[in-house]
Amino acid sequence: MLEIRNLTVAYGLHQALHGVSLKVDLSEIVVMLGANGAGKSSLLRAIAGISEGKVDGDISLDGRDLRALKSDGVVEAGIAFVPEGRGIFGDLTVWENLLLGAYLPRAREKQDKNLRTVLELFPKLAERRNQIARTMSGGEQQMVAIGRAIMSDPKILMLDEPSLGLSPLLCQEMFQSLAHIKESGMGVLLIEQNAKQSLAIAGRGYLIENGVITGENSAEAMLNDPAVQAAYLGGT
Ligand code: ATP
């Protein structure tokens, strides 16, 4: 289980997170909803060990302290992060991108198994294996980015707004694929502004406002919460 306790992140005098606590278990999808600037990316970057700010508090995975590790160590411990904007190697092929995801020793051992998982989730990547990644559509590039993260054999997969910039149809496909990821045992921490579709596939959710967690509930209860509906579901 990923467990965050009392996490703070400050950029100089600006404090972006104020004592955030949350948990993500294996085989569950947890969504974090928050407006622009609420601190969502700051949270994921701190967990991934790549925060530009000053980080304080506890971050652990199955009881192991992640704060003591550098970013490679966090990946090796079992946390994969797909940043907003995807972060793939545009000049390499789809296949090269996927294999690069398995560069650390633990992942290399499980490369074949994880490749099967990725291709089951995103069969299109097998057809496009030799295509240069930057020539793919936005949705396809998102598949490559998520696939590459899965190749690192994570226990917890963190995604920063994966639906950003996708057409409604691709967005729907992407969420359907994500819904299946938990079947392989991974936990997913999903940051989204698309509340309706993300809550539909999640088990639980958190609300974050101005760097503070202001709500936590089952995804179903959040979908029916008038305050969530007003803020994130267009009042529907
Ligand atoms: P968005 O949905 O717009 O990406 P977010 O919820 O992910 O927003 P963050 O990117 O975490 O929010 O930003 C939280 C606050 O911290 C914002 O006020 C932002 O300007 C500030 N911030 C983020 N990164 C830095 C940085 N490297 N240096 C200084 N301030 C930063």
Short mmCIF file of C-alpha atoms and ligand atoms in Angstrom, two decimals:
data_model
loop_
_atom_site.label_atom_id
_atom_site.label_comp_id
_atom_site.label_asym_id
_atom_site.label_seq_id
_atom_site.Cartn_x
_atom_site.Cartn_y
_atom_site.Cartn_z
CA MET A 1 0.00 0.00 0.00
CA LEU A 2 1.12 3.55 -0.80
CA GLU A 3 0.70 5.68 2.28
CA ILE A 4 1.23 9.43 2.45
CA ARG A 5 1.14 11.12 5.83
CA ASN A 6 1.21 14.82 6.55
CA LEU A 7 2.96 15.73 3.30
CA THR A 8 3.94 19.33 2.73
CA VAL A 9 5.57 20.83 -0.36
CA ALA A 10 6.83 24.41 -0.46
CA TYR A 11 8.32 26.34 -3.37
CA GLY A 12 10.19 29.09 -1.57
CA LEU A 13 7.60 30.95 0.46
CA HIS A 14 4.69 29.41 -1.45
CA GLN A 15 3.34 26.33 0.26
CA ALA A 16 1.62 24.15 -2.35
CA LEU A 17 0.64 21.22 -0.07
CA HIS A 18 -0.36 21.53 3.59
CA GLY A 19 -0.26 18.22 5.44
CA VAL A 20 -1.78 15.88 2.84
CA SER A 21 -2.55 12.31 3.90
CA LEU A 22 -3.89 9.56 1.66
CA LYS A 23 -3.66 5.86 0.89
CA VAL A 24 -3.74 3.80 -2.28
CA ASP A 25 -4.04 0.04 -1.99
CA LEU A 26 -3.08 -2.56 -4.57
CA SER A 27 -5.86 -3.43 -7.04
CA GLU A 28 -7.73 -0.18 -6.46
CA ILE A 29 -8.18 2.98 -8.47
CA VAL A 30 -8.14 6.19 -6.47
CA VAL A 31 -8.93 9.50 -8.11
CA MET A 32 -7.77 12.91 -6.89
CA LEU A 33 -10.01 15.74 -8.04
CA GLY A 34 -8.93 19.35 -7.79
CA ALA A 35 -8.99 22.61 -9.71
CA ASN A 36 -5.99 24.09 -11.52
CA GLY A 37 -3.25 24.95 -9.07
CA ALA A 38 -4.74 22.88 -6.22
CA GLY A 39 -1.47 20.99 -5.79
CA LYS A 40 -2.19 17.74 -7.64
CA SER A 41 0.99 17.63 -9.71
CA SER A 42 3.02 18.76 -6.69
CA LEU A 43 1.71 15.71 -4.84
CA LEU A 44 2.64 13.23 -7.58
CA ARG A 45 6.04 14.80 -8.17
CA ALA A 46 6.84 14.62 -4.46
CA ILE A 47 5.88 10.93 -4.37
CA ALA A 48 7.99 10.26 -7.49
CA GLY A 49 11.02 11.90 -5.86
CA ILE A 50 11.24 14.68 -8.47
CA SER A 51 9.73 17.63 -6.64
CA GLU A 52 11.37 20.99 -7.23
CA GLY A 53 10.06 22.13 -3.86
CA LYS A 54 10.96 21.39 -0.25
CA VAL A 55 9.16 18.20 0.75
CA ASP A 56 8.27 17.13 4.28
CA GLY A 57 6.19 14.32 5.76
CA ASP A 58 6.03 10.56 5.22
CA ILE A 59 5.76 8.63 1.97
CA SER A 60 5.91 4.84 2.21
CA LEU A 61 5.19 1.84 0.02
CA ASP A 62 4.37 -1.39 1.88
CA GLY A 63 6.02 0.16 4.93
CA ARG A 64 9.22 1.13 3.11
CA ASP A 65 10.22 4.79 3.38
CA LEU A 66 10.36 6.30 -0.12
CA ARG A 67 11.57 9.69 1.08
CA ALA A 68 15.05 8.24 1.50
CA LEU A 69 15.23 7.24 -2.19
CA LYS A 70 16.18 9.06 -5.37
CA SER A 71 13.77 9.00 -8.30
CA ASP A 72 15.25 5.79 -9.82
CA GLY A 73 14.96 4.14 -6.43
CA VAL A 74 11.30 5.11 -6.21
CA VAL A 75 10.67 3.45 -9.60
CA GLU A 76 12.61 0.37 -8.53
CA ALA A 77 10.59 0.24 -5.31
CA GLY A 78 7.40 0.02 -7.37
CA ILE A 79 6.04 3.49 -8.18
CA ALA A 80 5.54 4.51 -11.83
CA PHE A 81 4.59 8.05 -12.82
CA VAL A 82 3.09 9.21 -16.12
CA PRO A 83 3.42 13.00 -16.05
CA GLU A 84 1.06 15.46 -17.68
CA GLY A 85 2.22 15.86 -21.25
CA ARG A 86 3.22 12.18 -21.30
CA GLY A 87 7.01 12.23 -21.27
CA ILE A 88 7.72 9.70 -24.00
CA PHE A 89 10.80 9.57 -26.22
CA GLY A 90 9.38 11.07 -29.40
CA ASP A 91 12.21 10.03 -31.73
CA LEU A 92 12.16 6.38 -30.69
CA THR A 93 9.74 3.71 -31.86
CA VAL A 94 6.82 2.48 -29.81
CA TRP A 95 8.70 -0.72 -29.06
CA GLU A 96 11.87 1.08 -27.98
CA ASN A 97 9.81 3.29 -25.67
CA LEU A 98 8.19 0.26 -24.06
CA LEU A 99 11.47 -1.60 -23.58
CA LEU A 100 13.09 1.49 -22.06
CA GLY A 101 10.40 1.37 -19.40
CA ALA A 102 11.95 -1.89 -18.19
CA TYR A 103 15.49 -0.55 -17.75
CA LEU A 104 15.78 -1.22 -14.03
CA PRO A 105 16.84 -4.72 -12.87
CA ARG A 106 13.57 -5.82 -11.22
CA ALA A 107 11.55 -4.77 -14.30
CA ARG A 108 13.96 -6.40 -16.74
CA GLU A 109 13.32 -9.77 -15.15
CA LYS A 110 9.59 -9.36 -15.70
CA GLN A 111 9.78 -7.73 -19.12
CA ASP A 112 7.92 -10.44 -21.04
CA LYS A 113 5.08 -10.69 -18.54
CA ASN A 114 4.63 -6.91 -18.43
CA LEU A 115 4.80 -6.63 -22.20
CA ARG A 116 1.89 -9.09 -22.41
CA THR A 117 -0.08 -6.98 -19.92
CA VAL A 118 0.57 -3.80 -21.94
CA LEU A 119 -0.44 -5.40 -25.23
CA GLU A 120 -3.60 -6.84 -23.71
CA LEU A 121 -4.54 -3.36 -22.48
CA PHE A 122 -3.51 -1.58 -25.68
CA PRO A 123 -3.51 -4.05 -28.61
CA LYS A 124 -2.92 -1.15 -30.99
CA LEU A 125 0.64 -0.81 -29.70
CA ALA A 126 1.54 -4.20 -31.17
CA GLU A 127 0.33 -3.12 -34.61
CA ARG A 128 2.26 0.14 -34.28
CA ARG A 129 5.40 -1.27 -32.73
CA ASN A 130 7.77 0.21 -35.34
CA GLN A 131 6.12 3.61 -35.56
CA ILE A 132 8.10 6.64 -34.34
CA ALA A 133 6.30 7.72 -31.18
CA ARG A 134 5.95 11.41 -32.00
CA THR A 135 4.08 10.61 -35.23
CA MET A 136 1.28 8.96 -33.28
CA SER A 137 -1.96 10.65 -32.27
CA GLY A 138 -2.34 12.14 -28.80
CA GLY A 139 -4.35 9.17 -27.57
CA GLU A 140 -1.86 6.67 -28.97
CA GLN A 141 1.02 8.55 -27.35
CA GLN A 142 -0.84 8.36 -24.07
CA MET A 143 -1.05 4.57 -24.51
CA VAL A 144 2.72 4.44 -25.10
CA ALA A 145 3.34 6.53 -21.97
CA ILE A 146 1.10 4.35 -19.80
CA GLY A 147 2.54 1.21 -21.38
CA ARG A 148 6.07 2.36 -20.68
CA ALA A 149 5.14 3.01 -17.04
CA ILE A 150 3.64 -0.48 -16.71
CA MET A 151 6.88 -1.93 -18.11
CA SER A 152 8.63 -0.73 -14.93
CA ASP A 153 6.56 -3.36 -13.07
CA PRO A 154 4.90 -0.93 -10.65
CA LYS A 155 2.86 -1.74 -7.61
CA ILE A 156 1.33 1.72 -7.87
CA LEU A 157 0.81 3.61 -11.13
CA MET A 158 0.36 7.39 -10.88
CA LEU A 159 -1.19 9.27 -13.78
CA ASP A 160 -1.36 13.06 -14.10
CA GLU A 161 -4.42 14.01 -16.16
CA PRO A 162 -4.17 11.28 -18.78
CA SER A 163 -7.35 12.45 -20.52
CA LEU A 164 -5.99 15.94 -21.22
CA GLY A 165 -6.20 16.82 -24.90
CA LEU A 166 -7.91 13.60 -25.98
CA SER A 167 -11.06 13.55 -28.11
CA PRO A 168 -14.20 12.32 -26.29
CA LEU A 169 -13.95 8.93 -28.01
CA LEU A 170 -10.26 8.40 -27.22
CA CYS A 171 -10.90 9.59 -23.71
CA GLN A 172 -13.58 6.95 -23.25
CA GLU A 173 -11.25 4.26 -24.64
CA MET A 174 -8.45 5.37 -22.34
CA PHE A 175 -10.64 5.20 -19.24
CA GLN A 176 -11.88 1.75 -20.27
CA SER A 177 -8.29 0.54 -20.50
CA LEU A 178 -7.42 2.08 -17.14
CA ALA A 179 -10.37 0.28 -15.56
CA HIS A 180 -8.66 -3.01 -16.50
CA ILE A 181 -5.25 -2.12 -15.10
CA LYS A 182 -6.27 -2.88 -11.54
CA GLU A 183 -7.10 -6.45 -12.57
CA SER A 184 -3.38 -7.10 -12.87
CA GLY A 185 -3.02 -6.17 -9.18
CA MET A 186 -1.66 -2.66 -9.58
CA GLY A 187 -3.01 0.25 -7.59
CA VAL A 188 -3.71 3.42 -9.57
CA LEU A 189 -3.56 7.01 -8.31
CA LEU A 190 -5.29 9.06 -10.96
CA ILE A 191 -5.33 12.84 -11.08
CA GLU A 192 -8.12 14.14 -13.21
CA GLN A 193 -10.31 17.08 -14.03
CA ASN A 194 -12.64 14.76 -15.91
CA ALA A 195 -14.58 13.85 -12.78
CA LYS A 196 -17.40 11.89 -14.34
CA GLN A 197 -15.34 9.36 -16.26
CA SER A 198 -12.63 9.00 -13.64
CA LEU A 199 -15.07 8.45 -10.77
CA ALA A 200 -16.90 5.91 -12.94
CA ILE A 201 -13.83 3.63 -12.95
CA ALA A 202 -12.50 4.48 -9.46
CA GLY A 203 -13.22 2.84 -6.15
CA ARG A 204 -12.49 5.89 -4.01
CA GLY A 205 -11.73 9.54 -4.43
CA TYR A 206 -10.22 12.55 -2.69
CA LEU A 207 -10.86 16.26 -3.18
CA ILE A 208 -7.95 18.67 -2.97
CA GLU A 209 -8.33 22.44 -2.69
CA ASN A 210 -5.48 24.90 -2.20
CA GLY A 211 -3.14 22.13 -1.10
CA VAL A 212 -5.50 20.64 1.47
CA ILE A 213 -7.51 17.41 1.23
CA THR A 214 -11.09 18.58 1.76
CA GLY A 215 -12.99 15.37 1.07
CA GLU A 216 -12.62 11.61 0.83
CA ASN A 217 -15.26 9.07 -0.05
CA SER A 218 -16.21 6.11 -2.21
CA ALA A 219 -16.36 7.07 -5.89
CA GLU A 220 -20.07 6.31 -5.93
CA ALA A 221 -20.77 8.62 -2.99
CA MET A 222 -18.68 11.34 -4.63
CA LEU A 223 -20.60 11.06 -7.88
CA ASN A 224 -23.80 11.66 -5.89
CA ASP A 225 -22.40 14.41 -3.67
CA PRO A 226 -24.06 17.77 -4.53
CA ALA A 227 -20.84 19.69 -3.70
CA VAL A 228 -18.79 17.48 -6.05
CA GLN A 229 -21.49 17.74 -8.69
CA ALA A 230 -21.49 21.53 -8.47
CA ALA A 231 -17.70 21.86 -8.57
CA TYR A 232 -16.64 19.07 -10.93
CA LEU A 233 -19.65 17.64 -12.73
CA GLY A 234 -21.17 20.82 -14.15
CA GLY A 235 -24.02 20.69 -11.64
CA THR A 236 -25.50 17.56 -13.25
P1 ATP B 1 -2.90 21.96 -12.70
O1 ATP B 1 -4.15 21.16 -12.71
O2 ATP B 1 -3.08 23.36 -13.24
O3 ATP B 1 -1.71 21.25 -13.28
P2 ATP B 1 -2.12 21.28 -9.99
O4 ATP B 1 -3.27 21.01 -9.09
O5 ATP B 1 -1.40 20.13 -10.54
O6 ATP B 1 -2.57 22.25 -11.13
P3 ATP B 1 0.45 22.20 -9.05
O7 ATP B 1 1.07 22.17 -10.39
O8 ATP B 1 0.83 21.19 -8.06
O9 ATP B 1 -1.14 22.22 -9.15
O10 ATP B 1 0.71 23.64 -8.43
C1 ATP B 1 0.32 23.99 -7.11
C2 ATP B 1 0.87 25.38 -6.81
O11 ATP B 1 2.29 25.34 -6.71
C3 ATP B 1 0.55 26.42 -7.88
O12 ATP B 1 0.29 27.64 -7.23
C4 ATP B 1 1.83 26.47 -8.70
O13 ATP B 1 2.00 27.74 -9.29
C5 ATP B 1 2.89 26.20 -7.67
N1 ATP B 1 4.06 25.50 -8.26
C6 ATP B 1 4.07 24.30 -8.86
N2 ATP B 1 5.31 23.97 -9.25
C7 ATP B 1 6.12 25.00 -8.90
C8 ATP B 1 7.52 25.26 -9.03
N3 ATP B 1 8.36 24.39 -9.60
N4 ATP B 1 7.98 26.44 -8.55
C9 ATP B 1 7.15 27.33 -7.97
N5 ATP B 1 5.84 27.14 -7.79
C10 ATP B 1 5.31 26.00 -8.26
#
